[in-house]
CSV table of C-alpha atoms in Angstrom, one decimal:
chain,number,residue,atom,x,y,z
A,1,UNK,CA,41.5,94.9,130.6
A,2,UNK,CA,44.9,96.2,130.0
A,3,UNK,CA,45.4,93.5,127.7
A,4,UNK,CA,43.6,90.9,124.5
A,5,UNK,CA,44.5,87.4,125.0
A,6,UNK,CA,46.0,85.9,121.7
A,7,UNK,CA,43.8,83.4,120.7
A,8,UNK,CA,45.3,79.6,120.5
A,9,UNK,CA,45.7,78.5,117.0
A,10,UNK,CA,43.3,76.1,116.3
A,11,UNK,CA,43.4,71.9,116.4
A,12,UNK,CA,44.5,70.0,113.8
A,13,UNK,CA,41.6,67.9,112.4
A,14,UNK,CA,42.3,63.7,112.6
A,15,UNK,CA,42.6,63.7,109.2
A,16,UNK,CA,45.2,66.2,108.9
A,17,UNK,CA,47.1,64.2,111.9
A,18,UNK,CA,46.6,61.0,109.6
A,19,UNK,CA,48.4,62.6,107.0
A,20,UNK,CA,50.7,64.0,108.9
A,21,UNK,CA,51.4,60.3,110.4
A,22,UNK,CA,51.3,59.3,106.8
A,23,UNK,CA,53.8,62.0,105.4
A,24,UNK,CA,56.1,61.6,108.2
A,25,UNK,CA,56.6,57.8,107.5
A,26,UNK,CA,56.6,58.3,103.8
A,27,UNK,CA,60.1,59.9,105.0
A,28,UNK,CA,61.4,57.8,107.3
A,29,UNK,CA,61.0,55.4,104.5
A,30,UNK,CA,62.2,56.9,102.0
A,31,UNK,CA,64.6,59.9,103.3
A,32,UNK,CA,65.6,61.0,99.7
A,33,UNK,CA,61.6,61.5,98.0
A,34,UNK,CA,61.5,62.5,94.8
A,35,UNK,CA,59.1,64.7,93.6
A,36,UNK,CA,57.6,62.0,90.2
A,37,UNK,CA,57.6,58.3,89.4
A,38,UNK,CA,55.9,56.5,92.1
A,39,UNK,CA,57.0,58.4,94.9
A,40,UNK,CA,55.2,61.4,93.7
A,41,UNK,CA,51.8,61.4,95.8
A,42,UNK,CA,54.4,60.9,99.3
A,43,UNK,CA,56.1,63.8,98.2
A,44,UNK,CA,53.0,66.1,98.2
A,45,UNK,CA,51.6,65.0,100.9
A,46,UNK,CA,55.3,65.8,102.8
A,47,UNK,CA,55.1,69.4,101.1
A,48,UNK,CA,51.5,69.7,102.5
A,49,UNK,CA,52.9,69.6,106.0
A,50,UNK,CA,56.5,70.9,105.4
A,51,UNK,CA,56.5,73.1,108.2
A,52,UNK,CA,54.8,71.0,110.7
A,53,UNK,CA,57.4,67.6,109.6
A,54,UNK,CA,60.6,69.8,109.2
A,55,UNK,CA,59.6,71.7,113.3
A,56,UNK,CA,59.5,68.0,114.1
A,57,UNK,CA,62.5,66.4,113.1
A,58,UNK,CA,64.2,69.6,114.1
A,59,UNK,CA,63.0,69.1,117.6
A,60,UNK,CA,63.0,65.9,118.4
A,61,UNK,CA,65.6,62.9,116.0
A,62,UNK,CA,67.5,66.6,115.3
A,63,UNK,CA,67.4,65.4,111.6
A,64,UNK,CA,67.4,68.2,108.8
A,65,UNK,CA,64.2,68.4,106.1
A,66,UNK,CA,64.5,70.3,103.1
A,67,UNK,CA,62.7,70.1,100.2
A,68,UNK,CA,62.3,71.5,96.5
A,69,UNK,CA,60.3,71.4,93.2
A,70,UNK,CA,62.1,67.7,92.6
A,71,UNK,CA,62.7,66.4,96.1
A,72,UNK,CA,62.2,66.3,100.0
A,73,UNK,CA,65.5,65.4,101.2
A,74,UNK,CA,65.7,64.1,104.9
A,75,UNK,CA,69.0,64.2,106.3
A,76,UNK,CA,69.1,61.0,109.0
A,77,UNK,CA,72.1,60.6,111.0
A,78,UNK,CA,72.2,57.4,113.4
A,79,UNK,CA,72.1,57.3,116.8
A,80,UNK,CA,75.1,56.0,116.5
A,81,UNK,CA,77.3,56.4,113.9
A,82,UNK,CA,79.9,53.7,114.3
A,83,UNK,CA,77.0,50.6,114.8
A,84,UNK,CA,77.5,48.5,111.3
A,85,UNK,CA,74.2,47.3,111.4
A,86,UNK,CA,72.7,50.7,109.4
A,87,UNK,CA,73.3,48.8,106.1
A,88,UNK,CA,71.0,49.4,103.2
A,89,UNK,CA,69.8,46.4,101.5
A,90,UNK,CA,68.8,44.9,98.0
A,91,UNK,CA,65.1,45.2,97.4
A,92,UNK,CA,65.8,41.5,95.7
A,93,UNK,CA,67.2,40.0,97.4
A,94,UNK,CA,66.8,41.5,101.4
A,95,UNK,CA,70.9,41.1,101.6
A,96,UNK,CA,72.8,44.0,103.2
A,97,UNK,CA,75.3,46.0,101.8
A,98,UNK,CA,79.0,45.2,102.6
A,99,UNK,CA,81.6,47.4,103.4
A,100,UNK,CA,83.1,46.4,100.0
A,101,UNK,CA,79.3,47.6,97.5
A,102,UNK,CA,79.3,50.7,99.8
A,103,UNK,CA,82.9,51.5,98.1
A,104,UNK,CA,81.3,51.1,94.8
A,105,UNK,CA,78.2,52.8,96.0
A,106,UNK,CA,80.5,55.9,95.9
A,107,UNK,CA,82.7,54.8,92.7
A,108,UNK,CA,79.5,54.7,91.3
A,109,UNK,CA,78.4,57.8,91.7
A,110,UNK,CA,81.5,59.6,91.1
A,111,UNK,CA,81.3,57.7,88.1
A,112,UNK,CA,77.7,59.3,87.1
A,113,UNK,CA,78.7,62.8,87.6
A,114,UNK,CA,80.8,62.8,85.1
A,115,UNK,CA,77.9,60.9,83.0
A,116,UNK,CA,75.4,63.3,80.6
A,117,UNK,CA,71.9,62.5,80.8
A,118,UNK,CA,71.9,59.1,80.2
A,119,UNK,CA,74.2,55.7,81.7
A,120,UNK,CA,75.1,52.4,80.2
A,121,UNK,CA,75.9,49.7,83.0
A,122,UNK,CA,78.3,48.2,81.0
A,123,UNK,CA,80.0,51.9,80.8
A,124,UNK,CA,79.1,52.4,84.9
A,125,UNK,CA,81.1,49.1,85.2
A,126,UNK,CA,84.2,50.3,82.8
A,127,UNK,CA,84.1,53.5,84.8
A,128,UNK,CA,84.4,51.6,88.4
A,129,UNK,CA,87.0,49.1,87.2
A,130,UNK,CA,89.0,52.0,85.9
A,131,UNK,CA,89.0,53.8,88.8
A,132,UNK,CA,89.9,50.3,91.0
A,133,UNK,CA,92.6,50.1,88.5
A,134,UNK,CA,94.2,53.5,88.6
A,135,UNK,CA,93.9,54.8,92.0
A,136,UNK,CA,96.5,53.9,94.2
A,137,UNK,CA,94.8,54.5,97.5
A,138,UNK,CA,91.9,52.1,96.6
A,139,UNK,CA,94.2,49.4,95.4
A,140,UNK,CA,95.6,49.9,98.4
A,141,UNK,CA,92.7,49.3,100.6
A,142,UNK,CA,92.4,46.0,98.6
A,143,UNK,CA,89.4,47.3,96.3
A,144,UNK,CA,89.2,45.4,93.6
A,145,UNK,CA,86.6,45.3,90.8
A,146,UNK,CA,86.7,43.1,88.1
A,147,UNK,CA,84.4,42.8,85.1
A,148,UNK,CA,84.6,39.1,84.4
A,149,UNK,CA,84.5,37.9,87.9
A,150,UNK,CA,80.5,37.6,88.6
A,151,UNK,CA,81.1,38.3,92.3
A,152,UNK,CA,81.8,41.8,92.0
A,153,UNK,CA,79.5,42.0,88.7
A,154,UNK,CA,76.3,41.3,91.4
A,155,UNK,CA,78.0,43.6,94.1
A,156,UNK,CA,77.8,46.1,90.7
A,157,UNK,CA,74.2,45.0,90.8
A,158,UNK,CA,73.2,45.4,93.7
A,159,UNK,CA,74.3,48.9,94.2
A,160,UNK,CA,73.0,49.8,90.8
A,161,UNK,CA,69.5,48.5,92.3
A,162,UNK,CA,69.8,50.5,95.1
A,163,UNK,CA,70.1,53.6,93.0
A,164,UNK,CA,66.9,53.1,91.4
A,165,UNK,CA,65.2,52.0,94.0
A,166,UNK,CA,65.9,55.9,95.5
A,167,UNK,CA,65.7,57.7,92.2
A,168,UNK,CA,69.1,58.0,91.0
A,169,UNK,CA,68.5,56.1,88.3
A,170,UNK,CA,65.3,55.0,86.2
A,171,UNK,CA,66.1,51.8,83.7
A,172,UNK,CA,64.4,52.8,80.7
A,173,UNK,CA,65.9,49.5,78.7
A,174,UNK,CA,67.2,46.0,79.5
A,175,UNK,CA,67.4,43.8,82.8
A,176,UNK,CA,70.4,44.2,85.4
A,177,UNK,CA,70.0,39.8,85.2
A,178,UNK,CA,71.4,39.8,81.5
A,179,UNK,CA,74.3,41.9,82.4
A,180,UNK,CA,74.7,39.6,86.0
A,181,UNK,CA,74.1,36.1,83.8
A,182,UNK,CA,76.2,37.5,80.4
A,183,UNK,CA,73.3,35.6,78.7
A,184,UNK,CA,72.6,39.1,75.9
A,185,UNK,CA,74.5,41.0,74.0
A,186,UNK,CA,72.1,44.0,74.9
A,187,UNK,CA,73.1,46.6,77.4
A,188,UNK,CA,71.3,47.9,80.1
A,189,UNK,CA,70.4,51.8,80.2
A,190,UNK,CA,69.7,54.3,82.3
A,191,UNK,CA,68.4,58.0,82.3
A,192,UNK,CA,70.1,59.8,85.7
A,193,UNK,CA,68.3,61.9,87.9
A,194,UNK,CA,71.1,64.6,88.3
A,195,UNK,CA,68.9,66.2,90.7
A,196,UNK,CA,68.6,63.5,93.0
A,197,UNK,CA,72.6,62.2,92.4
A,198,UNK,CA,73.0,66.3,93.5
A,199,UNK,CA,71.6,65.4,97.3
A,200,UNK,CA,73.2,61.8,97.6
A,201,UNK,CA,75.6,63.5,99.8
A,202,UNK,CA,74.8,63.8,103.8
A,203,UNK,CA,77.5,65.2,106.4
A,204,UNK,CA,77.8,68.3,109.1
A,205,UNK,CA,80.9,68.7,107.0
A,206,UNK,CA,81.6,69.0,103.8
A,207,UNK,CA,84.4,66.8,102.4
A,208,UNK,CA,86.6,69.3,102.1
A,209,UNK,CA,86.7,70.6,105.5
A,210,UNK,CA,87.2,67.0,106.9
A,211,UNK,CA,90.3,67.0,104.5
A,212,UNK,CA,91.7,70.6,105.5
A,213,UNK,CA,91.1,69.0,109.7
A,214,UNK,CA,92.9,66.3,108.6
A,215,UNK,CA,96.2,68.0,107.4
A,216,UNK,CA,96.4,69.0,110.8
A,217,UNK,CA,96.0,65.7,112.3
A,218,UNK,CA,99.2,63.3,112.0
A,219,UNK,CA,97.6,60.1,111.3
A,220,UNK,CA,93.5,60.7,110.4
A,221,UNK,CA,91.8,57.2,111.2
A,222,UNK,CA,88.7,56.0,109.4
A,223,UNK,CA,86.7,56.5,112.6
A,224,UNK,CA,87.6,60.3,112.6
A,225,UNK,CA,86.0,60.8,109.3
A,226,UNK,CA,83.2,58.6,110.5
A,227,UNK,CA,82.7,61.4,113.4
A,228,UNK,CA,83.6,64.0,111.5
A,229,UNK,CA,80.9,63.4,108.9
A,230,UNK,CA,78.3,62.9,111.6
A,231,UNK,CA,79.7,65.2,114.5
A,232,UNK,CA,78.1,63.9,117.1
A,233,UNK,CA,79.5,65.6,119.8
A,234,UNK,CA,77.3,67.0,122.6
A,235,UNK,CA,77.3,71.0,123.4
A,236,UNK,CA,77.9,72.2,126.7
A,237,UNK,CA,75.1,73.7,128.1
A,238,UNK,CA,72.8,71.2,130.2
A,239,UNK,CA,69.8,72.4,128.1
A,240,UNK,CA,71.7,71.4,124.7
A,241,UNK,CA,73.1,68.3,126.4
A,242,UNK,CA,69.5,67.3,127.1
A,243,UNK,CA,68.9,68.0,123.4
A,244,UNK,CA,71.6,65.8,122.3
A,245,UNK,CA,70.7,63.3,124.9
A,246,UNK,CA,67.5,62.8,123.2
A,247,UNK,CA,67.9,62.9,119.9
A,248,UNK,CA,69.8,60.4,120.1
A,249,UNK,CA,67.7,57.4,122.0
A,250,UNK,CA,65.1,59.3,119.3
A,251,UNK,CA,66.9,58.5,116.5
A,252,UNK,CA,67.7,54.8,117.9
A,253,UNK,CA,63.8,54.3,118.3
A,254,UNK,CA,63.0,55.6,115.5
A,255,UNK,CA,65.7,53.6,113.1
A,256,UNK,CA,67.4,50.7,114.6
A,257,UNK,CA,65.4,47.5,115.5
A,258,UNK,CA,66.2,47.5,118.9
A,259,UNK,CA,67.4,49.8,121.5
A,260,UNK,CA,69.5,47.8,124.1
A,261,UNK,CA,69.7,49.3,127.4
A,262,UNK,CA,72.9,47.8,128.2
A,263,UNK,CA,74.7,49.9,125.3
A,264,UNK,CA,73.0,53.5,126.4
A,265,UNK,CA,76.0,55.9,128.3
A,266,UNK,CA,74.8,56.6,131.7
A,267,UNK,CA,73.4,59.9,130.8
A,268,UNK,CA,71.4,58.4,128.5
A,269,UNK,CA,70.1,56.3,130.5
A,270,UNK,CA,69.1,58.4,133.2
A,271,UNK,CA,67.4,60.7,130.9
A,272,UNK,CA,66.3,57.7,129.3
A,273,UNK,CA,64.8,56.6,132.4
A,274,UNK,CA,63.4,59.9,133.2
A,275,UNK,CA,61.6,60.5,130.4
A,276,UNK,CA,60.8,57.3,129.0
A,277,UNK,CA,56.8,57.7,128.5
A,278,UNK,CA,57.1,60.6,127.0
A,279,UNK,CA,59.2,60.1,124.6
A,280,UNK,CA,57.2,56.4,123.9
A,281,UNK,CA,54.0,58.0,123.4
A,282,UNK,CA,55.7,61.0,121.1
A,283,UNK,CA,57.2,59.1,118.3
A,284,UNK,CA,53.7,56.5,118.7
A,285,UNK,CA,51.2,59.3,118.2
A,286,UNK,CA,53.6,60.7,115.6
A,287,UNK,CA,54.3,57.4,113.6
A,288,UNK,CA,51.8,54.5,114.8
A,289,UNK,CA,55.0,52.7,115.9
A,290,UNK,CA,53.7,51.0,119.1
A,291,UNK,CA,56.9,50.7,121.9
A,292,UNK,CA,57.7,47.1,123.6
A,293,UNK,CA,59.5,47.3,126.3
A,294,UNK,CA,61.6,43.9,128.3
A,295,UNK,CA,63.6,44.2,130.8
A,296,UNK,CA,66.4,43.9,128.1
A,297,UNK,CA,65.4,47.1,126.1
A,298,UNK,CA,62.9,48.5,123.9
A,299,UNK,CA,61.6,47.4,119.9
A,300,UNK,CA,59.4,49.7,118.3
A,301,UNK,CA,56.7,47.6,117.0
A,302,UNK,CA,55.7,48.7,113.2
A,303,UNK,CA,52.4,46.9,113.3
A,304,UNK,CA,51.1,48.4,109.6
A,305,UNK,CA,55.2,47.0,108.1
A,306,UNK,CA,56.0,49.2,105.5
A,307,UNK,CA,58.6,50.5,107.8
A,308,UNK,CA,60.1,47.2,107.7
A,309,UNK,CA,62.9,47.0,104.9
A,310,UNK,CA,64.3,43.3,106.1
A,311,UNK,CA,62.1,41.1,107.4
A,312,UNK,CA,61.7,37.8,109.2
A,313,UNK,CA,60.9,35.3,108.3
A,314,UNK,CA,61.6,36.3,104.7
A,315,UNK,CA,59.2,34.6,102.9
A,316,UNK,CA,62.3,35.1,99.2
A,317,UNK,CA,64.6,32.5,98.1
A,318,UNK,CA,66.1,32.0,101.5
A,319,UNK,CA,63.3,32.4,103.7
A,320,UNK,CA,63.0,29.3,104.8
A,321,UNK,CA,66.5,29.1,105.9
A,322,UNK,CA,67.0,32.5,108.1
A,323,UNK,CA,64.0,30.8,110.6
A,324,UNK,CA,65.7,27.8,111.7
A,325,UNK,CA,68.6,29.7,111.8
A,326,UNK,CA,67.3,32.2,114.3
A,327,UNK,CA,65.4,29.4,116.5
A,328,UNK,CA,68.9,27.9,116.8
A,329,UNK,CA,70.5,30.7,118.1
A,330,UNK,CA,68.1,31.1,120.3
A,331,UNK,CA,69.3,27.6,121.8
A,332,UNK,CA,72.3,28.7,121.9
A,333,UNK,CA,71.7,31.6,123.6
A,334,UNK,CA,69.2,29.9,126.5
A,335,UNK,CA,72.5,28.0,127.2
A,336,UNK,CA,75.1,29.7,127.3
A,337,UNK,CA,74.0,33.6,127.5
A,338,UNK,CA,77.8,34.0,127.5
A,339,UNK,CA,78.9,32.1,124.6
A,340,UNK,CA,80.4,33.3,120.8
A,341,UNK,CA,79.8,30.7,118.9
A,342,UNK,CA,82.8,30.0,116.3
A,343,UNK,CA,82.1,31.1,112.8
A,344,UNK,CA,82.5,27.4,111.8
A,345,UNK,CA,80.4,26.3,114.3
A,346,UNK,CA,77.3,28.5,112.3
A,347,UNK,CA,78.6,27.3,109.0
A,348,UNK,CA,78.3,24.4,110.0
A,349,UNK,CA,74.9,24.2,111.5
A,350,UNK,CA,73.2,25.9,108.4
A,351,UNK,CA,75.0,22.8,106.3
A,352,UNK,CA,72.5,20.8,108.4
A,353,UNK,CA,69.3,22.7,107.8
A,354,UNK,CA,70.2,22.8,104.2
A,355,UNK,CA,72.8,20.9,101.5
A,356,UNK,CA,75.8,23.8,100.6
A,357,UNK,CA,78.1,22.2,98.0
A,358,UNK,CA,82.2,23.4,98.6
A,359,UNK,CA,82.3,25.1,95.3
A,360,UNK,CA,79.8,27.7,97.5
A,361,UNK,CA,82.4,28.2,100.4
A,362,UNK,CA,84.1,31.5,99.1
A,363,UNK,CA,87.6,32.5,100.5
A,364,UNK,CA,87.7,33.9,104.4
A,365,UNK,CA,85.9,37.3,104.6
A,366,UNK,CA,87.2,39.8,106.6
A,367,UNK,CA,83.5,40.2,108.6
A,368,UNK,CA,82.9,36.2,109.4
A,369,UNK,CA,85.6,34.4,108.3
A,370,UNK,CA,85.8,31.4,105.8
A,371,UNK,CA,81.9,30.9,105.6
A,372,UNK,CA,79.3,30.1,102.1
A,373,UNK,CA,78.4,33.1,100.7
A,374,UNK,CA,74.9,32.5,101.7
A,375,UNK,CA,75.8,31.8,105.2
A,376,UNK,CA,77.5,35.2,105.3
A,377,UNK,CA,74.2,36.9,103.7
A,378,UNK,CA,72.2,35.4,106.2
A,379,UNK,CA,74.3,36.7,108.8
A,380,UNK,CA,74.8,40.4,107.9
A,381,UNK,CA,70.5,40.3,107.5
A,382,UNK,CA,70.2,39.0,111.3
A,383,UNK,CA,73.1,41.3,112.9
A,384,UNK,CA,70.9,44.3,111.1
A,385,UNK,CA,68.2,43.4,113.0
A,386,UNK,CA,70.4,43.1,115.9
A,387,UNK,CA,69.3,40.0,116.7
A,388,UNK,CA,73.0,38.6,116.5
A,389,UNK,CA,76.3,40.5,117.0
A,390,UNK,CA,79.6,39.8,115.4
A,391,UNK,CA,82.6,39.2,118.5
A,392,UNK,CA,86.2,38.5,117.1
A,393,UNK,CA,85.7,35.3,118.6
A,394,UNK,CA,82.2,34.6,116.4
A,395,UNK,CA,78.5,35.1,116.4
A,396,UNK,CA,77.1,36.1,119.9
A,397,UNK,CA,73.5,36.2,120.4
A,398,UNK,CA,71.2,39.2,121.2
A,399,UNK,CA,68.2,38.8,123.9
A,400,UNK,CA,65.8,40.0,121.0
A,401,UNK,CA,66.5,37.0,118.9
A,402,UNK,CA,64.0,35.2,121.5
A,403,UNK,CA,60.9,36.1,120.2
A,404,UNK,CA,61.9,33.3,117.6
A,405,UNK,CA,61.9,30.7,119.3
A,406,UNK,CA,60.5,27.7,118.0
A,407,UNK,CA,58.5,26.7,120.7
A,408,UNK,CA,55.4,26.9,121.2
A,409,UNK,CA,54.9,26.7,117.6
A,410,UNK,CA,52.0,28.9,118.0
A,411,UNK,CA,54.0,31.9,118.9
A,412,UNK,CA,57.0,32.3,115.8
A,413,UNK,CA,55.9,35.5,115.0
A,414,UNK,CA,55.7,37.4,111.0
A,415,UNK,CA,58.1,40.1,110.2
A,416,UNK,CA,55.3,42.4,111.7
A,417,UNK,CA,56.2,41.4,115.3
A,418,UNK,CA,58.4,44.3,116.2
A,419,UNK,CA,61.6,43.7,114.3
A,420,UNK,CA,62.2,46.5,112.3
């Protein structure tokens, strides 16, 4: 022999494979994973398998994973940065975040940056109101925050609860609903995890770089800023372009409730047709998600249910309304698959499902027109599940909503049936 062969790397044991899967699912569920509190066990799993996880995320969806003694951070990017369905959801009510709540989230984070290790909810509210009042660019964009307005306090409460869920804040005294209803003089106090706060920002470029680029552009737009924050441009070489196509498809398979074929580009369709079996097998082996392939697209079924952040049907306060509304959309789709249902017609149908008084009807909403707050929240949840789509003329049901058809009754599925 003129040389010696290198020994093959030992194959991981079933226990190691199972723990890698649990660690990967933990990061998909909580991309920002603090080392203490309720996520400490998952953090330790991620730390044990960090090198494998880092390589897996880099090779497939092209997401960056970092870890230190305080937090593990998976910097996820969506398959489509302009898709409005990738929204956060309030953990208690399940309602999806609106643009207004995202704007408030940014203002709350800015306020927390200026505070010490603790913060009071009323103090946060005063800071946010000050930002909204004093900054001309916020007023010009139509952002108003008034502590005396119930809906404004409700939006702020949802933002603060989200920050508690992801570990930026830890409540040490009080209850948010007291602030919402103003039923008690006591305030709500939080401890700020400044380390988690420092890794909240996620972008391919820093804000200062984007600002410098905008100075060279005559009329910078919001879409330009988004594309710069998450650079989705495909590289020039064939190999790099294939990696980019694979990454975008895997991001959608991992994050999106449904990947619709008609929304893919010609290149993406061709790549998926050629490599579909391999991609779906890779996702299943590493995450446990099960591919459900239909004529119109692919849904990755979350059979365990713990990657499902928005559920349908929901057995909470509004669950009794959302499933009948979804079933009505199914009938509309079967009657005319191309028709967009006007928002007032959707509102009228929900009124038939459950009585909504005129007092609940809000002012015109920029996304859904004049509808009640309840209707708006339910529609946002259905859109987040990619079961409906908003158009200029109304609501267009999407094919995946047919899995919730009312007939036959025995086939009405629960939230574990594949829509995540």
